[in-house]
Coordinates of C-alpha atoms in Angstrom, one line a residue:
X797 CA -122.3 126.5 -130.2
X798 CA -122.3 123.2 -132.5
X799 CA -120.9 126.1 -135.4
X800 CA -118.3 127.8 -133.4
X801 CA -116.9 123.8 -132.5
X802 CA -116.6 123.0 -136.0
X803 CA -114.8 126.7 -136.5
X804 CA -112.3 126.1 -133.9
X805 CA -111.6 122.4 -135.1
X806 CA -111.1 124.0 -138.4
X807 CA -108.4 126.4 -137.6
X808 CA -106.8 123.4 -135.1
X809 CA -106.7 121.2 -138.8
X810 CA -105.1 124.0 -140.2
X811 CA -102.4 124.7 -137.9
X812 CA -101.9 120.9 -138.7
X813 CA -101.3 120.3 -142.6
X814 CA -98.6 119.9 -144.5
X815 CA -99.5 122.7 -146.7
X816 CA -96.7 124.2 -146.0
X817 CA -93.9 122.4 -146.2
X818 CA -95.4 122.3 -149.6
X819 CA -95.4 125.7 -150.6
X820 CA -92.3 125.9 -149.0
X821 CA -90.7 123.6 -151.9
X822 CA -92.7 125.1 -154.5
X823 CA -91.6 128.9 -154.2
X824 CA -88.5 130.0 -156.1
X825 CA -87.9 132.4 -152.9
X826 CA -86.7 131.4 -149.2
X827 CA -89.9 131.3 -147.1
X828 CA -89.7 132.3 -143.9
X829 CA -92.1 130.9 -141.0
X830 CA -93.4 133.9 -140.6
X831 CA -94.8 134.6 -144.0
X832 CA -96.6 131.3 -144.6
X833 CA -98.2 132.0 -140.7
X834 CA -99.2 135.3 -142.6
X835 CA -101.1 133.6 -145.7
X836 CA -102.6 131.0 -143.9
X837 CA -103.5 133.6 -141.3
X838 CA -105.2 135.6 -144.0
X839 CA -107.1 132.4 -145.2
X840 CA -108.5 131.4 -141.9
X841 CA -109.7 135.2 -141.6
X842 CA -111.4 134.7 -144.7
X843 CA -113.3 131.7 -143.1
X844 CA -113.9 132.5 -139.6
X845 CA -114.4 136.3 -138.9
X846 CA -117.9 137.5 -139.4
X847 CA -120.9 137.0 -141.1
X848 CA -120.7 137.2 -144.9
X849 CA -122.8 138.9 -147.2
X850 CA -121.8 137.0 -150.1
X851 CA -124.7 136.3 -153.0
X852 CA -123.8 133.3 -155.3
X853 CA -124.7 133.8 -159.0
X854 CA -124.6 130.8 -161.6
X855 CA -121.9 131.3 -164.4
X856 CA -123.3 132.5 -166.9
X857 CA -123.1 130.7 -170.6
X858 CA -121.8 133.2 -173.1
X859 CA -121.3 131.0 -176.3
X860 CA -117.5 130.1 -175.1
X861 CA -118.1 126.1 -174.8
X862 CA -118.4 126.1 -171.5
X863 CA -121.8 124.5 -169.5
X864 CA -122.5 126.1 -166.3
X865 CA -125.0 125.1 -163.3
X866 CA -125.9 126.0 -160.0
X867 CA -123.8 125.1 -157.1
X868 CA -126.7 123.6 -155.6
X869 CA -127.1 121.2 -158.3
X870 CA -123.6 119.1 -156.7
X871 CA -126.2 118.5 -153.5
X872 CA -123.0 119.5 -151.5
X873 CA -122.9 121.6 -148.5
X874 CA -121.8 125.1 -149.5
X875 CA -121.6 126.5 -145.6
X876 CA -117.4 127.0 -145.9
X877 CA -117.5 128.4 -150.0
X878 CA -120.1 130.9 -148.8
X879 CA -118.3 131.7 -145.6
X880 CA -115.0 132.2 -147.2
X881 CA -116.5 134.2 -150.3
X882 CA -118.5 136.7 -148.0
X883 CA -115.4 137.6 -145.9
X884 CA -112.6 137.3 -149.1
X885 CA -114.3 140.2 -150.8
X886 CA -114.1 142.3 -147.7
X887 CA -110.1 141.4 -147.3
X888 CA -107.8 142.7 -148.5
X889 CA -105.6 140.0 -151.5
X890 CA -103.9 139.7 -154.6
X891 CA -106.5 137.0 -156.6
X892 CA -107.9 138.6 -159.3
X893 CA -110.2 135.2 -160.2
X894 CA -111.4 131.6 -159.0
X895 CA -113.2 129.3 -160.7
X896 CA -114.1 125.7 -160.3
X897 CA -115.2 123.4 -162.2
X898 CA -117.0 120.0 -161.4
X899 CA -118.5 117.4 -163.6
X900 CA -117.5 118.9 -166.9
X901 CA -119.9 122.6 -165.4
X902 CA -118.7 125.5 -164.6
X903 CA -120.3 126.3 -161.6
X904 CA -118.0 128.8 -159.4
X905 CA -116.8 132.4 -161.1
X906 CA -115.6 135.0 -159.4
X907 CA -113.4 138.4 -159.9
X908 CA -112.0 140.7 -158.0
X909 CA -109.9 143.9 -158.0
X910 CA -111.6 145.2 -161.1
X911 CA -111.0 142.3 -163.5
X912 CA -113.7 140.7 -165.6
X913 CA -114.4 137.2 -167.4
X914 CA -113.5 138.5 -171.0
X915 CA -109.9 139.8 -169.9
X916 CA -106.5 137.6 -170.7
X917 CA -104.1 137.2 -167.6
X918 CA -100.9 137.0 -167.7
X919 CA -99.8 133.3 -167.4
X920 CA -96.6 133.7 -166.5
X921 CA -95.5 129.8 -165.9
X922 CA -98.4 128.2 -166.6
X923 CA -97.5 128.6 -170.0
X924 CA -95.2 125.9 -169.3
X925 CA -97.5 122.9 -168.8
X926 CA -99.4 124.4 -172.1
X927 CA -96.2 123.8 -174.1
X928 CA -96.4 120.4 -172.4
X929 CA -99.3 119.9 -174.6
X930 CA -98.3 121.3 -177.5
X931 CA -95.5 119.1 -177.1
X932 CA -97.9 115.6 -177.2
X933 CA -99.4 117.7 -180.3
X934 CA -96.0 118.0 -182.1
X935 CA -95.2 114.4 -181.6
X936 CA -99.3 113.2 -183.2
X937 CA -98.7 115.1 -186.3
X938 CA -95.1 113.9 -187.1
X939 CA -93.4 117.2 -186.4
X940 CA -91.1 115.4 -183.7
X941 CA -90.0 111.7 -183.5
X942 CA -89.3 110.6 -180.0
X943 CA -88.6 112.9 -176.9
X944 CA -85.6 110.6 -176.5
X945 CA -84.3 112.2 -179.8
X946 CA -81.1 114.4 -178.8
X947 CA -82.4 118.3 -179.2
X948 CA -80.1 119.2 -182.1
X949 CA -81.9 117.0 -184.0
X950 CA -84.4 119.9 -184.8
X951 CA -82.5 122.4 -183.1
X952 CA -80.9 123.6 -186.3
X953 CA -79.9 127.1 -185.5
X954 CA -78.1 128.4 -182.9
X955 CA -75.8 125.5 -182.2
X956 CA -73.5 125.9 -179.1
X957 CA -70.3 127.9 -179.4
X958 CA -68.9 128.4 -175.9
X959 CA -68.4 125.9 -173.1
X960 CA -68.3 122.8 -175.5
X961 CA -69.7 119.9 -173.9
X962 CA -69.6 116.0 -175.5
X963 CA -72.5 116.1 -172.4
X964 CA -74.3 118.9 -174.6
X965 CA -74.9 116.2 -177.7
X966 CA -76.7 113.9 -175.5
X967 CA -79.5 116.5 -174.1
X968 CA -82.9 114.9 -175.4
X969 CA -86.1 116.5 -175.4
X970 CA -87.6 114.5 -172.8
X971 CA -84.4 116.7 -170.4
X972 CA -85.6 119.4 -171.2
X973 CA -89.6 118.2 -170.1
X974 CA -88.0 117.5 -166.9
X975 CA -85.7 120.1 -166.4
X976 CA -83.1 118.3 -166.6
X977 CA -80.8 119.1 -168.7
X978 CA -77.6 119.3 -167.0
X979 CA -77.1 123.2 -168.3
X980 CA -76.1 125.3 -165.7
X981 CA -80.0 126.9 -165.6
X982 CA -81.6 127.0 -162.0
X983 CA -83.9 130.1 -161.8
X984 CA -84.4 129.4 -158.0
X985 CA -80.4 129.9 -157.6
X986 CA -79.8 133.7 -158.4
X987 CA -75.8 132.9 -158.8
X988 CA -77.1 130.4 -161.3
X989 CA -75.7 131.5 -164.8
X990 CA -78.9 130.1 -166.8
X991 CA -80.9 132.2 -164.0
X992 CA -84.2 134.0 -166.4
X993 CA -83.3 137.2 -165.1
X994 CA -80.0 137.0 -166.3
X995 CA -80.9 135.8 -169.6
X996 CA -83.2 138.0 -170.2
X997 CA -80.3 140.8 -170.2
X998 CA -79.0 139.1 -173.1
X999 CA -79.3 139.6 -176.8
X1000 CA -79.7 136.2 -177.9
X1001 CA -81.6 133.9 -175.5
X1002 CA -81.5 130.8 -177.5
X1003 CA -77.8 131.1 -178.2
X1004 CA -77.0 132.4 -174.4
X1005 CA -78.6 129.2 -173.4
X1006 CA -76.8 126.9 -175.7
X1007 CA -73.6 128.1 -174.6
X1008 CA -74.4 127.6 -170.7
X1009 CA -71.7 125.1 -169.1
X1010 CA -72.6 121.9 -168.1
X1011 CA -72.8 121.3 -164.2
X1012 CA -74.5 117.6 -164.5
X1013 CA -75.4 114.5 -166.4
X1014 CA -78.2 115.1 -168.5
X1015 CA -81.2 113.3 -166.8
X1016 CA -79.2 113.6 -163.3
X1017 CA -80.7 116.5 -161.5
X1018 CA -83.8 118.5 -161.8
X1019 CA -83.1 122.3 -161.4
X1020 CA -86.4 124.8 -162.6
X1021 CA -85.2 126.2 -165.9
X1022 CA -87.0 128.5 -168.0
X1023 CA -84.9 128.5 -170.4
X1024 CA -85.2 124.8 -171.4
X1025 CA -88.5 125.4 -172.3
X1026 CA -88.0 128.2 -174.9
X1027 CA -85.8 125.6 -176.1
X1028 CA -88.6 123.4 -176.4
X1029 CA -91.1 126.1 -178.2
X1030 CA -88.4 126.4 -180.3
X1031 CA -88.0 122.9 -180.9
X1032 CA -91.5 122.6 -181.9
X1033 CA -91.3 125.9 -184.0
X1034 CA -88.4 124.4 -186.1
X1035 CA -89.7 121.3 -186.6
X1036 CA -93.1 122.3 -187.5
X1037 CA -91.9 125.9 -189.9
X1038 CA -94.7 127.8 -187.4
X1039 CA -94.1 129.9 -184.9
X1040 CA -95.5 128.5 -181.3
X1041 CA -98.3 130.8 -180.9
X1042 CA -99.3 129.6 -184.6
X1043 CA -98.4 126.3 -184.1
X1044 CA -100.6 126.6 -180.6
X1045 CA -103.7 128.4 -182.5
X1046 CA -104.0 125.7 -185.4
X1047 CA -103.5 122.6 -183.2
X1048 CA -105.2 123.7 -179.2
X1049 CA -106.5 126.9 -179.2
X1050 CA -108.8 126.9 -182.3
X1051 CA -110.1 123.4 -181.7
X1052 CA -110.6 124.4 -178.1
X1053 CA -112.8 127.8 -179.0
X1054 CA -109.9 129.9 -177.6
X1055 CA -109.7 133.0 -179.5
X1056 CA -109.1 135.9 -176.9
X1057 CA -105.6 134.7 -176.3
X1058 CA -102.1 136.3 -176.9
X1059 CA -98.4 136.1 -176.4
X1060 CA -96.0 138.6 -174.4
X1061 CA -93.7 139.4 -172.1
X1062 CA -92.8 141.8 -169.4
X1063 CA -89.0 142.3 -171.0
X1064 CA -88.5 145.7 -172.6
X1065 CA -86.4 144.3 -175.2
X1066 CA -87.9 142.3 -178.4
X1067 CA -88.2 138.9 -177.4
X1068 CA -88.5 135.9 -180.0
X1069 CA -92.1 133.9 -180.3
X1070 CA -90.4 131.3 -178.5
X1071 CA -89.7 133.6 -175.1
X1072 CA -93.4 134.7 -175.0
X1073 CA -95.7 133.7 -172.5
X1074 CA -99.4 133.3 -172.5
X1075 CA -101.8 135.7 -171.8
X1076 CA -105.5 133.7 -171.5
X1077 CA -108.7 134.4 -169.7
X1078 CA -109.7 132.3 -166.5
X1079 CA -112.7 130.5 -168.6
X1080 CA -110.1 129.2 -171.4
X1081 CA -108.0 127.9 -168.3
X1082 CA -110.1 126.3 -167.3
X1083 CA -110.5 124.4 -170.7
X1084 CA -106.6 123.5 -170.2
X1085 CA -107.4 122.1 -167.0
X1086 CA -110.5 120.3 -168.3
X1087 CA -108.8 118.9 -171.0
X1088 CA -106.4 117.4 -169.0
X1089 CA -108.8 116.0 -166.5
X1090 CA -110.2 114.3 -169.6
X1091 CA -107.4 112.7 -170.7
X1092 CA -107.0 115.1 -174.2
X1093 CA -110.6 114.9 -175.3
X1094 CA -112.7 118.0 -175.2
X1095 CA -116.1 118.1 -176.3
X1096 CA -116.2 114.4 -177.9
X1097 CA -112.6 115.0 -179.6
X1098 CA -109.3 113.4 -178.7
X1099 CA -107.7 116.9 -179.4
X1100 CA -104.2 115.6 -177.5
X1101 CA -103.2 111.8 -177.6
X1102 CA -104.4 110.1 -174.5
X1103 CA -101.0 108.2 -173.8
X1104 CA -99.4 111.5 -173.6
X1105 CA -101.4 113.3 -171.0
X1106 CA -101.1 110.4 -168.9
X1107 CA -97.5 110.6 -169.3
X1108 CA -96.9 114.2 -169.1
X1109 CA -98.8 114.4 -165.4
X1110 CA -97.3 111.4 -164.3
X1111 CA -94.4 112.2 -162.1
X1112 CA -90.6 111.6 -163.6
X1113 CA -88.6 113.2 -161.2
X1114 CA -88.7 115.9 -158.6
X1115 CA -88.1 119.6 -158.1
X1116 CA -87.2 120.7 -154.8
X1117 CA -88.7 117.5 -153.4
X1118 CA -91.9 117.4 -155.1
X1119 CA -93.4 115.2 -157.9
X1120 CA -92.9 116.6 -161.3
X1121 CA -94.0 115.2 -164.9
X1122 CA -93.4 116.8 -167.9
X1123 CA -93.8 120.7 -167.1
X1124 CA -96.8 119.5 -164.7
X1125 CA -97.0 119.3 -160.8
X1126 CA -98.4 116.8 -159.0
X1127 CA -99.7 118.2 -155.7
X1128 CA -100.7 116.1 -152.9
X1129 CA -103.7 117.4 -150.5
X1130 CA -104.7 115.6 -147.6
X1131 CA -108.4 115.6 -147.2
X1132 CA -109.8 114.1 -143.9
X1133 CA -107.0 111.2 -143.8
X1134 CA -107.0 110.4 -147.6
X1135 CA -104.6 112.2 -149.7
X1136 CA -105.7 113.2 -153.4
X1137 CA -103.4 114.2 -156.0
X1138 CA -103.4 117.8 -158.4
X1139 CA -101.9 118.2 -161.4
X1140 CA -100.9 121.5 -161.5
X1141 CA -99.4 124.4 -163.3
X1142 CA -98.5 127.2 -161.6
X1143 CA -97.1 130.7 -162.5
X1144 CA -95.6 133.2 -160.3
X1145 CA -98.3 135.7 -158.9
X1146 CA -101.2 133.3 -158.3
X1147 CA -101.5 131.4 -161.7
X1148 CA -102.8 128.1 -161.5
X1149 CA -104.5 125.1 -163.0
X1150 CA -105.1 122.7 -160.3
X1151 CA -106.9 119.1 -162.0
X1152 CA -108.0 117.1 -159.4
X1153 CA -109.0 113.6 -161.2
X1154 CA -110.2 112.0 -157.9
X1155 CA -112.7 114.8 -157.4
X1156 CA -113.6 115.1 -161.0
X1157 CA -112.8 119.2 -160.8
X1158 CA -110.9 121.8 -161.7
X1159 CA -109.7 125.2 -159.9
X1160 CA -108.4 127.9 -162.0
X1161 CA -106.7 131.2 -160.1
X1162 CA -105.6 134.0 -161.2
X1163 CA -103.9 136.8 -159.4
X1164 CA -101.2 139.8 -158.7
X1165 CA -99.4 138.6 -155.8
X1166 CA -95.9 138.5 -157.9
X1167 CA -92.4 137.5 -156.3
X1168 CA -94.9 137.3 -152.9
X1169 CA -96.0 134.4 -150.6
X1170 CA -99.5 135.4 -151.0
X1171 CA -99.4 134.0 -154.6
X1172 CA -99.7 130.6 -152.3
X1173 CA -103.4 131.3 -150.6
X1174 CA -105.2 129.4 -153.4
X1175 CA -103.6 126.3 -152.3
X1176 CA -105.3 126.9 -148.7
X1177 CA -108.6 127.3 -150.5
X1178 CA -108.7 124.3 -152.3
X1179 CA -107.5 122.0 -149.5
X1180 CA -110.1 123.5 -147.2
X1181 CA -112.5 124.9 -149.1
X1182 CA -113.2 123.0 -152.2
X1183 CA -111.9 120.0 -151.2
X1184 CA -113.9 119.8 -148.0
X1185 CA -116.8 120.7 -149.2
X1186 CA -117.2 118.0 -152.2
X1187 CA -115.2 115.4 -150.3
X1188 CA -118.5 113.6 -148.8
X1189 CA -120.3 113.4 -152.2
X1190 CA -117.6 112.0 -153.8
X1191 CA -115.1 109.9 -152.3
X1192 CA -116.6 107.0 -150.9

């Protein structure tokens, strides 16, 4: 009786977050009522119908970098991670991996739907808040000044031809980390010239997106733009004479032990370097989001300037009304009257990198659930999920 009280309290707390206003902000699609009542219907499901047959296994160590330990080592009560995991695998979804990560272990790893540890996942955005870093990298080792330098400052080649601007000479890099460029570039807006579907029709990205007319200030308005971060890859590619996914290998990815990693793209036509997006396994995620969490250090070595990944998760402006650094998310979850803050990348699909500094963890996901609301689910599962289950041992 005591369990089916807590159960029912549950699903009346869940009926009650904010979650999805949330997700209603974060999608690049109008979300209907109905369709976040589906995933969070799905979700509680997942909790409360049945018994589950799930068996826990340790993540295993395979050489990567990674530590791993028991669940049962974080003395935490593990009633709702078993629930949901006995009833998930017996659902029908579009995650393909979770992981979590607490107290610099890996101690949560699971697949689904056939994928493994060992295979790369398409990023799709996430690769964003990656170039964030590379970014903070490109700035160390001299490559780029200040991100208050005006783009054409390393921008060399294209330079804009169409729609001439005098706006166009004061975009800085630190627009283009905010999305704010004042290019006409909103890939939530499908009339939107700068749209990525759009551009990807075109020969020339980089020049296509030079010659984009101005519809605001630079610094003004916030509008999610791809584009101005293949402008910022390409910034970094210029200044440095190495392609991104060389520049990325020498300065992140090597140091970091990442080695099964690659850069593509779904386009049928040849894209540039600088268009590519990340494909990376859960495990070396979860290295992004650790080194994050530790403040550019990883394994005893400042790998990414401290100052920088305070800066680039702290927010600058917003996005559809929510908290936004450079190319990172911050995410509020509210967690029995206390709200704690993620910084997040997400890609379209079920991509994410949620760092939770407050709770000293990390969630990776990975999943298929592209151009759907189900790509929002893991949100549910960390707010009440993870984030109730450690919450006790360690927020005071």
């Amino acid at each position: 009786m005591k369990r089916k009280k807590v159960l029912l309290s549950q699903l009346k707390a869940l009926n009650r977050i904010s979650l999805g206003s949330i997700l209603m902000k974060l999608s690049q699609f109008t979300m209907k009522n109905a369709k976040i009542v589906w995933v969070l219907t799905l979700f509680a499901s997942a909790l409360c119908h049945g018994q589950n047959s799930y068996t826990y296994l340790q993540p295993s160590e395979i050489g990567d970098g990674w530590k791993t330990n028991n669940l049962k080592s974080q003395q935490v009560d593990s009633t709702l991670i078993y629930k949901f995991f006995g009833q998930i695998y017996n659902t029908e979804h579009k995650m393909h991996s979770v992981l979590l990560v607490k107290n610099d272990q890996l101690i949560l790893e699971e697949y689904f739907d056939g994928n493994s540890v060992a295979e790369p996942h398409d990023l799709r955005s996430t690769s964003k808040s990656i170039r964030s870093i590379l970014m903070g990298i490109a700035i160390e080792n001299g490559f780029i000044d200040d991100i208050n330098d005006p783009i054409s400052k390393y921008l060399h080649h294209p330079i804009p031809k169409k729609n001439l601007d005098q706006r166009k000479t004061a975009i800085t890099i630190r627009h283009l980390l905010t999305m704010s460029s004042g290019l006409d570039c909103n890939d939530w807006d499908k009339k939107s010239k700068g749209q990525e579907d759009r551009v990807y029709k075109k020969k020339d990205w980089l020049q296509y997106t030079l010659d984009l007319p101005m519809v605001n200030d630079p610094g003004s308005v916030s509008n999610y733009c791809s584009m101005g971060v293949v402008l910022i890859a390409e910034i970094i590619s210029q200044a440095s004479g190495m392609t991104i996914d060389q520049f990325a290998e020498k300065y992140l990815f090597t140091p970091l032990g990442i080695t099964n990693v690659s850069w593509g793209h779904t386009s049928d036509k040849e894209v540039i370097p600088s268009g590519k997006r990340l494909y990376m396994t859960p495990r070396d995620m979860a290295k992004i989001g650790q080194l994050i969490l530790n403040e550019g250090m990883w394994n005893g070595k400042q790998l990414v300037p401290k100052r920088w990944i305070q800066e680039a998760t702290t927010p600058k402006t917003k996005i559809t009304g929510i908290d936004y650094g450079y190319l990172w998310w911050n995410i509020p979850f509210s967690v029995n009257g206390k709200v704690v803050v993620s910084k997040t990348a997400t890609g379209n699909g079920g991509q994410y990198i949620m760092v939770i500094p407050e709770m000293d963890m990390v969630a990776v996901f990975t999943g298929g659930a592209y151009n759907s609301q189900e790509d929002k689910l893991p949100f549910a599962i960390v707010k009440d999920v993870f984030l109730k289950s450690f919450y006790i041992n360690t927020i005071d």
